XYZ file of C-alpha atoms in Angstrom:
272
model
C 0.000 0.000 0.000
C 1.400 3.145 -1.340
C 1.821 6.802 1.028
C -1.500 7.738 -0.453
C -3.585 5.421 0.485
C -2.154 4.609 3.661
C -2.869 8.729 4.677
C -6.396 7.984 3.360
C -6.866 4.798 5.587
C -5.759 6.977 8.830
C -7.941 9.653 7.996
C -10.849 7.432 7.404
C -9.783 5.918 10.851
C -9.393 9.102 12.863
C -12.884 10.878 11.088
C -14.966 7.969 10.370
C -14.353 5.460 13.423
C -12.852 2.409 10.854
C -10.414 1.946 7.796
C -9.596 -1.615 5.227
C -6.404 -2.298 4.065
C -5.750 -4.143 1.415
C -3.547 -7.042 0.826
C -2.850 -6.938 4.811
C -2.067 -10.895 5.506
C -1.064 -13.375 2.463
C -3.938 -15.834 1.623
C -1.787 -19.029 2.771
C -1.786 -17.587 6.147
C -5.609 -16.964 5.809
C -5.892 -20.494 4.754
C -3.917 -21.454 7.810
C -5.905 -19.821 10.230
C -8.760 -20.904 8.877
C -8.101 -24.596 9.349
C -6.588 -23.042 13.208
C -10.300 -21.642 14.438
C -12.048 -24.195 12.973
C -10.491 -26.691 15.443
C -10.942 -24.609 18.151
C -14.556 -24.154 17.051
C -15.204 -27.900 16.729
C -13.585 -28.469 20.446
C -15.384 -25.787 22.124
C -18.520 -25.722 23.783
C -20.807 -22.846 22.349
C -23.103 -21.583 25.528
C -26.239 -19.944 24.901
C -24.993 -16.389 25.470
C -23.130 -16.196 22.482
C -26.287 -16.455 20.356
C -26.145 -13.322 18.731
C -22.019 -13.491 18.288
C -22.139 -16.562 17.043
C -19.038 -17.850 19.146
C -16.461 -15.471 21.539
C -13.378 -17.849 21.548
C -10.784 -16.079 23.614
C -6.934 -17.451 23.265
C -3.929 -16.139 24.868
C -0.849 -15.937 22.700
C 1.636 -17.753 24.706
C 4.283 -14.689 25.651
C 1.007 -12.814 27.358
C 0.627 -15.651 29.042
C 4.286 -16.151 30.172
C 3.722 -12.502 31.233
C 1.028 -13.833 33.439
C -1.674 -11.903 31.060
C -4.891 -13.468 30.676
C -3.815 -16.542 32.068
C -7.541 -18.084 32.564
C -7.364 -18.584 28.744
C -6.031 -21.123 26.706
C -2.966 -20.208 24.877
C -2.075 -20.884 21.504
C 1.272 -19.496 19.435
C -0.818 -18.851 16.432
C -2.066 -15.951 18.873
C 1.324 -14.669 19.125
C 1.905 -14.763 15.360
C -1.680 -12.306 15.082
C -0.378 -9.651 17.761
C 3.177 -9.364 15.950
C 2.055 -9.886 11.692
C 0.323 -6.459 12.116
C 2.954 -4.263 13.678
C 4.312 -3.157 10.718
C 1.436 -2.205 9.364
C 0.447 -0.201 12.103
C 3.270 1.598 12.513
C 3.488 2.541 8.830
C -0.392 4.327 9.650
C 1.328 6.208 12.411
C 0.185 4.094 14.827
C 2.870 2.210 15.814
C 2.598 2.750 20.005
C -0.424 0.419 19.998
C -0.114 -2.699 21.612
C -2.130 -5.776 21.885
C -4.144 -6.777 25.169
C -2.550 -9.975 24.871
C -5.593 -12.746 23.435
C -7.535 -12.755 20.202
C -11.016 -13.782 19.874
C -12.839 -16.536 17.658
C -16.176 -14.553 16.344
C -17.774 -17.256 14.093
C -21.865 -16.531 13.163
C -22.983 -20.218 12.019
C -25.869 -20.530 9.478
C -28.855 -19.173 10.206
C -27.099 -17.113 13.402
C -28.849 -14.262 13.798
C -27.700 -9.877 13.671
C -25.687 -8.902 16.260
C -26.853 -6.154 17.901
C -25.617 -2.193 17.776
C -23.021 -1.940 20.246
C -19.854 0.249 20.855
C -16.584 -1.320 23.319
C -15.417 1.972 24.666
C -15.753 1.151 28.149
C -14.127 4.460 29.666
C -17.129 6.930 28.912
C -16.569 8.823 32.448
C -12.652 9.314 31.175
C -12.590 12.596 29.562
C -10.130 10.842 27.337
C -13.520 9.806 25.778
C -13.304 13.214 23.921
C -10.211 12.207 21.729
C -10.190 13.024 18.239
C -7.656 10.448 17.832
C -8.249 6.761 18.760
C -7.360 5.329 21.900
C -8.075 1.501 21.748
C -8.938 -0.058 18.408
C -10.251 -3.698 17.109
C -8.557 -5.446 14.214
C -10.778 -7.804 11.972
C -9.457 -10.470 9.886
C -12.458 -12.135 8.384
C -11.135 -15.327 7.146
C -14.387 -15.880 4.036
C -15.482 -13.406 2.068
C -18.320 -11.265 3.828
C -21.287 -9.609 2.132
C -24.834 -8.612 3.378
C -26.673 -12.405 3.302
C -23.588 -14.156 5.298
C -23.710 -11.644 7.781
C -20.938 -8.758 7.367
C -19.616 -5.904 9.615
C -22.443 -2.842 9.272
C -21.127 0.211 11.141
C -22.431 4.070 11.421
C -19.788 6.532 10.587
C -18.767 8.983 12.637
C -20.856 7.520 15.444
C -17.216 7.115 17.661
C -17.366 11.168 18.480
C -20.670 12.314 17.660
C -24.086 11.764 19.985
C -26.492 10.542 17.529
C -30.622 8.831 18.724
C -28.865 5.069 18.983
C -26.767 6.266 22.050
C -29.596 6.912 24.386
C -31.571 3.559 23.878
C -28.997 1.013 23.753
C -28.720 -1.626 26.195
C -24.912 -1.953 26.964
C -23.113 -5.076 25.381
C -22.536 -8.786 25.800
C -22.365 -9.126 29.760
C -23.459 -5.868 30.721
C -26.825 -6.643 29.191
C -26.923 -7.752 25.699
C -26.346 -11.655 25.984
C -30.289 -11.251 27.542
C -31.616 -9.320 24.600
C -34.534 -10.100 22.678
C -34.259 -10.072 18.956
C -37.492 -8.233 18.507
C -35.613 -5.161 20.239
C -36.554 -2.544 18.174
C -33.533 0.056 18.691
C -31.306 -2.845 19.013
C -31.724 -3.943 15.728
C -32.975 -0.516 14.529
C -32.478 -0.524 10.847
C -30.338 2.594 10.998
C -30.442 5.309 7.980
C -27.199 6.146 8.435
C -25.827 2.999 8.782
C -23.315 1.490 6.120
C -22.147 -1.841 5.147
C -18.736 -3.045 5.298
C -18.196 -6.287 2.975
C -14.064 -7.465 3.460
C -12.374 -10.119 1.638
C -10.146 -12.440 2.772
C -6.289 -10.561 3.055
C -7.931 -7.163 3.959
C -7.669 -5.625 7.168
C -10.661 -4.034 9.056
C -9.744 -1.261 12.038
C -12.179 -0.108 13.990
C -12.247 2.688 16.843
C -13.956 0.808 20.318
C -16.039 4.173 20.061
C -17.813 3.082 16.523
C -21.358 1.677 16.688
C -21.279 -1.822 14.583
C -22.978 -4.325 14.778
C -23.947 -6.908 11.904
C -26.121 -8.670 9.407
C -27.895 -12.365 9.934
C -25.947 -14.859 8.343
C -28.633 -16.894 5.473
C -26.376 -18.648 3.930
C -25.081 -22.092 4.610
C -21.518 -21.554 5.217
C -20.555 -20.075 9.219
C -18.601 -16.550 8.645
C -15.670 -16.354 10.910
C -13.753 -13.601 12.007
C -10.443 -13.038 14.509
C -10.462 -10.276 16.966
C -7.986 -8.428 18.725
C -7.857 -5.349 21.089
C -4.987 -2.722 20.638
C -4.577 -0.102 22.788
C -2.652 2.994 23.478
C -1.101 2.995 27.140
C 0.028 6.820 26.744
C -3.124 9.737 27.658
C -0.755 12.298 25.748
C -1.261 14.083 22.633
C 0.068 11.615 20.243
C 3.490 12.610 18.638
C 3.055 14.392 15.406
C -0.922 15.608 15.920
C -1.430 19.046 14.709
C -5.077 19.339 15.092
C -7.091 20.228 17.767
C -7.461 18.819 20.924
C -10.300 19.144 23.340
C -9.965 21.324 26.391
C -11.083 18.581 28.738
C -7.794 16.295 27.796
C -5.699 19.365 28.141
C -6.488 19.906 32.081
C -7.137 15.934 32.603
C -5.214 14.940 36.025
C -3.531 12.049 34.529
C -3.242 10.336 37.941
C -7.262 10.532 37.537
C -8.660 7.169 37.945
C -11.867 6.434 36.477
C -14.505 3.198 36.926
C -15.395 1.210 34.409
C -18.673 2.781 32.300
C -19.953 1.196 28.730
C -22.407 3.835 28.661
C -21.678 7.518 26.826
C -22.435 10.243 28.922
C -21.369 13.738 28.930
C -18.144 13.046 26.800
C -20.052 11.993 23.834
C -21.343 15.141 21.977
């Protein structure tokens, strides 16, 4: 990927909430982590919960482990090999002081699984960090099929990482915090958003996504399963990121950075 498009990715990143790249990973290693999750799949037990995720895998790569990091999850190397491929990659976007939580995730929505719900991961909405114009923690997707609308793809709402929009105030908070329990007739759950765009990826690309971005996705009516690997990268800094020359809100400016702040999934007055 040339300078161009590489400056167009970040922008897309930093203004709309999620970027592709093409030609990210080399099909033989797609082909060889497909054959990887689809052992794990077959040798794990799917509970109930993950009906609208279609599966939520989590493996350690080994060296978090060794680090005692996540060490309640299996570990696999192949892990490791999924937090280091992209590091070039993200430091050529000018994100290169992102690091990986440590695990990956096996997101696979079988035939017939059903949407998954709108949902954003920021989970620091009382942080005034919240207010960043930059990202702070991002998900990387490597969907290991093609995706497209009837097999259930990504659908996300631009600009919805920064901006307040009629979603925010009616969604239930995610996975454990509320979602595992919701039912699929949930009107603003499954709204049928306006502004709401689809995001088909083929095998090799690269999908980044701010934890800020409202996604969610499409039922899966075909007959194949769709699989996708997740991992969380974060930034451990609260600074202005080297080399930003745009604004930056007032709030982050005066933050106490030895401010400690609970847990929240929910937006409140950061989210304008």
């Amino acid at each position: 990927m040339d300078q161009g498009q590489l400056a167009a990715a970040r922008q897309g990143l930093i203004d709309d909430g999620y970027c592709l790249i093409d030609d990210a990973m080399a099909h033989a290693d797609i082909e060889r982590l497909r054959r990887w999750s689809d052992d794990w799949l077959a040798r794990t037990e799917h509970p109930k919960q993950w009906k609208y995720q279609g599966s939520d895998v989590k493996i350690s790569g080994v060296r978090a482990h060794r680090a005692k990091r996540f060490h309640h999850f299996p570990t696999d190397s192949t892990v490791d090999f999924l937090i280091e491929q992209p590091a070039a990659l993200l430091e050529a976007l000018g994100f290169g002081e992102f690091r990986s939580i440590g695990h990956f995730q096996i997101i696979s929505k079988p035939s017939g699984g059903p949407p998954l719900y709108w949902h954003q991961d920021w989970m620091r909405w009382d942080d005034p960090m919240s207010l960043s114009p930059w990202p702070q923690v991002v998900f990387l997707n490597w969907y290991l099929t093609e995706t497209h609308v009837a097999n259930g793809c990504l659908r996300v709402i631009p600009g919805s990482h920064r901006h307040r929009m009629d979603l925010h105030g009616h969604l239930v908070p995610p996975h454990e915090s509320g979602g595992y329990e919701v039912e699929e007739t949930n009107e603003w759950m499954f709204h049928d958003h306006p502004d709401a765009v689809d995001v088909p990826v083929r095998p090799g690309q690269l999908m980044i996504g701010d934890a800020r971005l409202l996604h969610g996705t499409h039922a899966n009516t075909t007959g194949e399963r769709r699989t996708v690997l997740l991992g969380w990268f974060n930034r451990s800094s609260i600074e202005v990121p080297d080399g930003w020359d745009d604004k930056v809100p007032r709030e982050i400016l005066e933050r106490d950075p030895a401010s400690k702040f609970p847990a929240n999934r929910v937006p409140g007055e950061y989210l304008r």
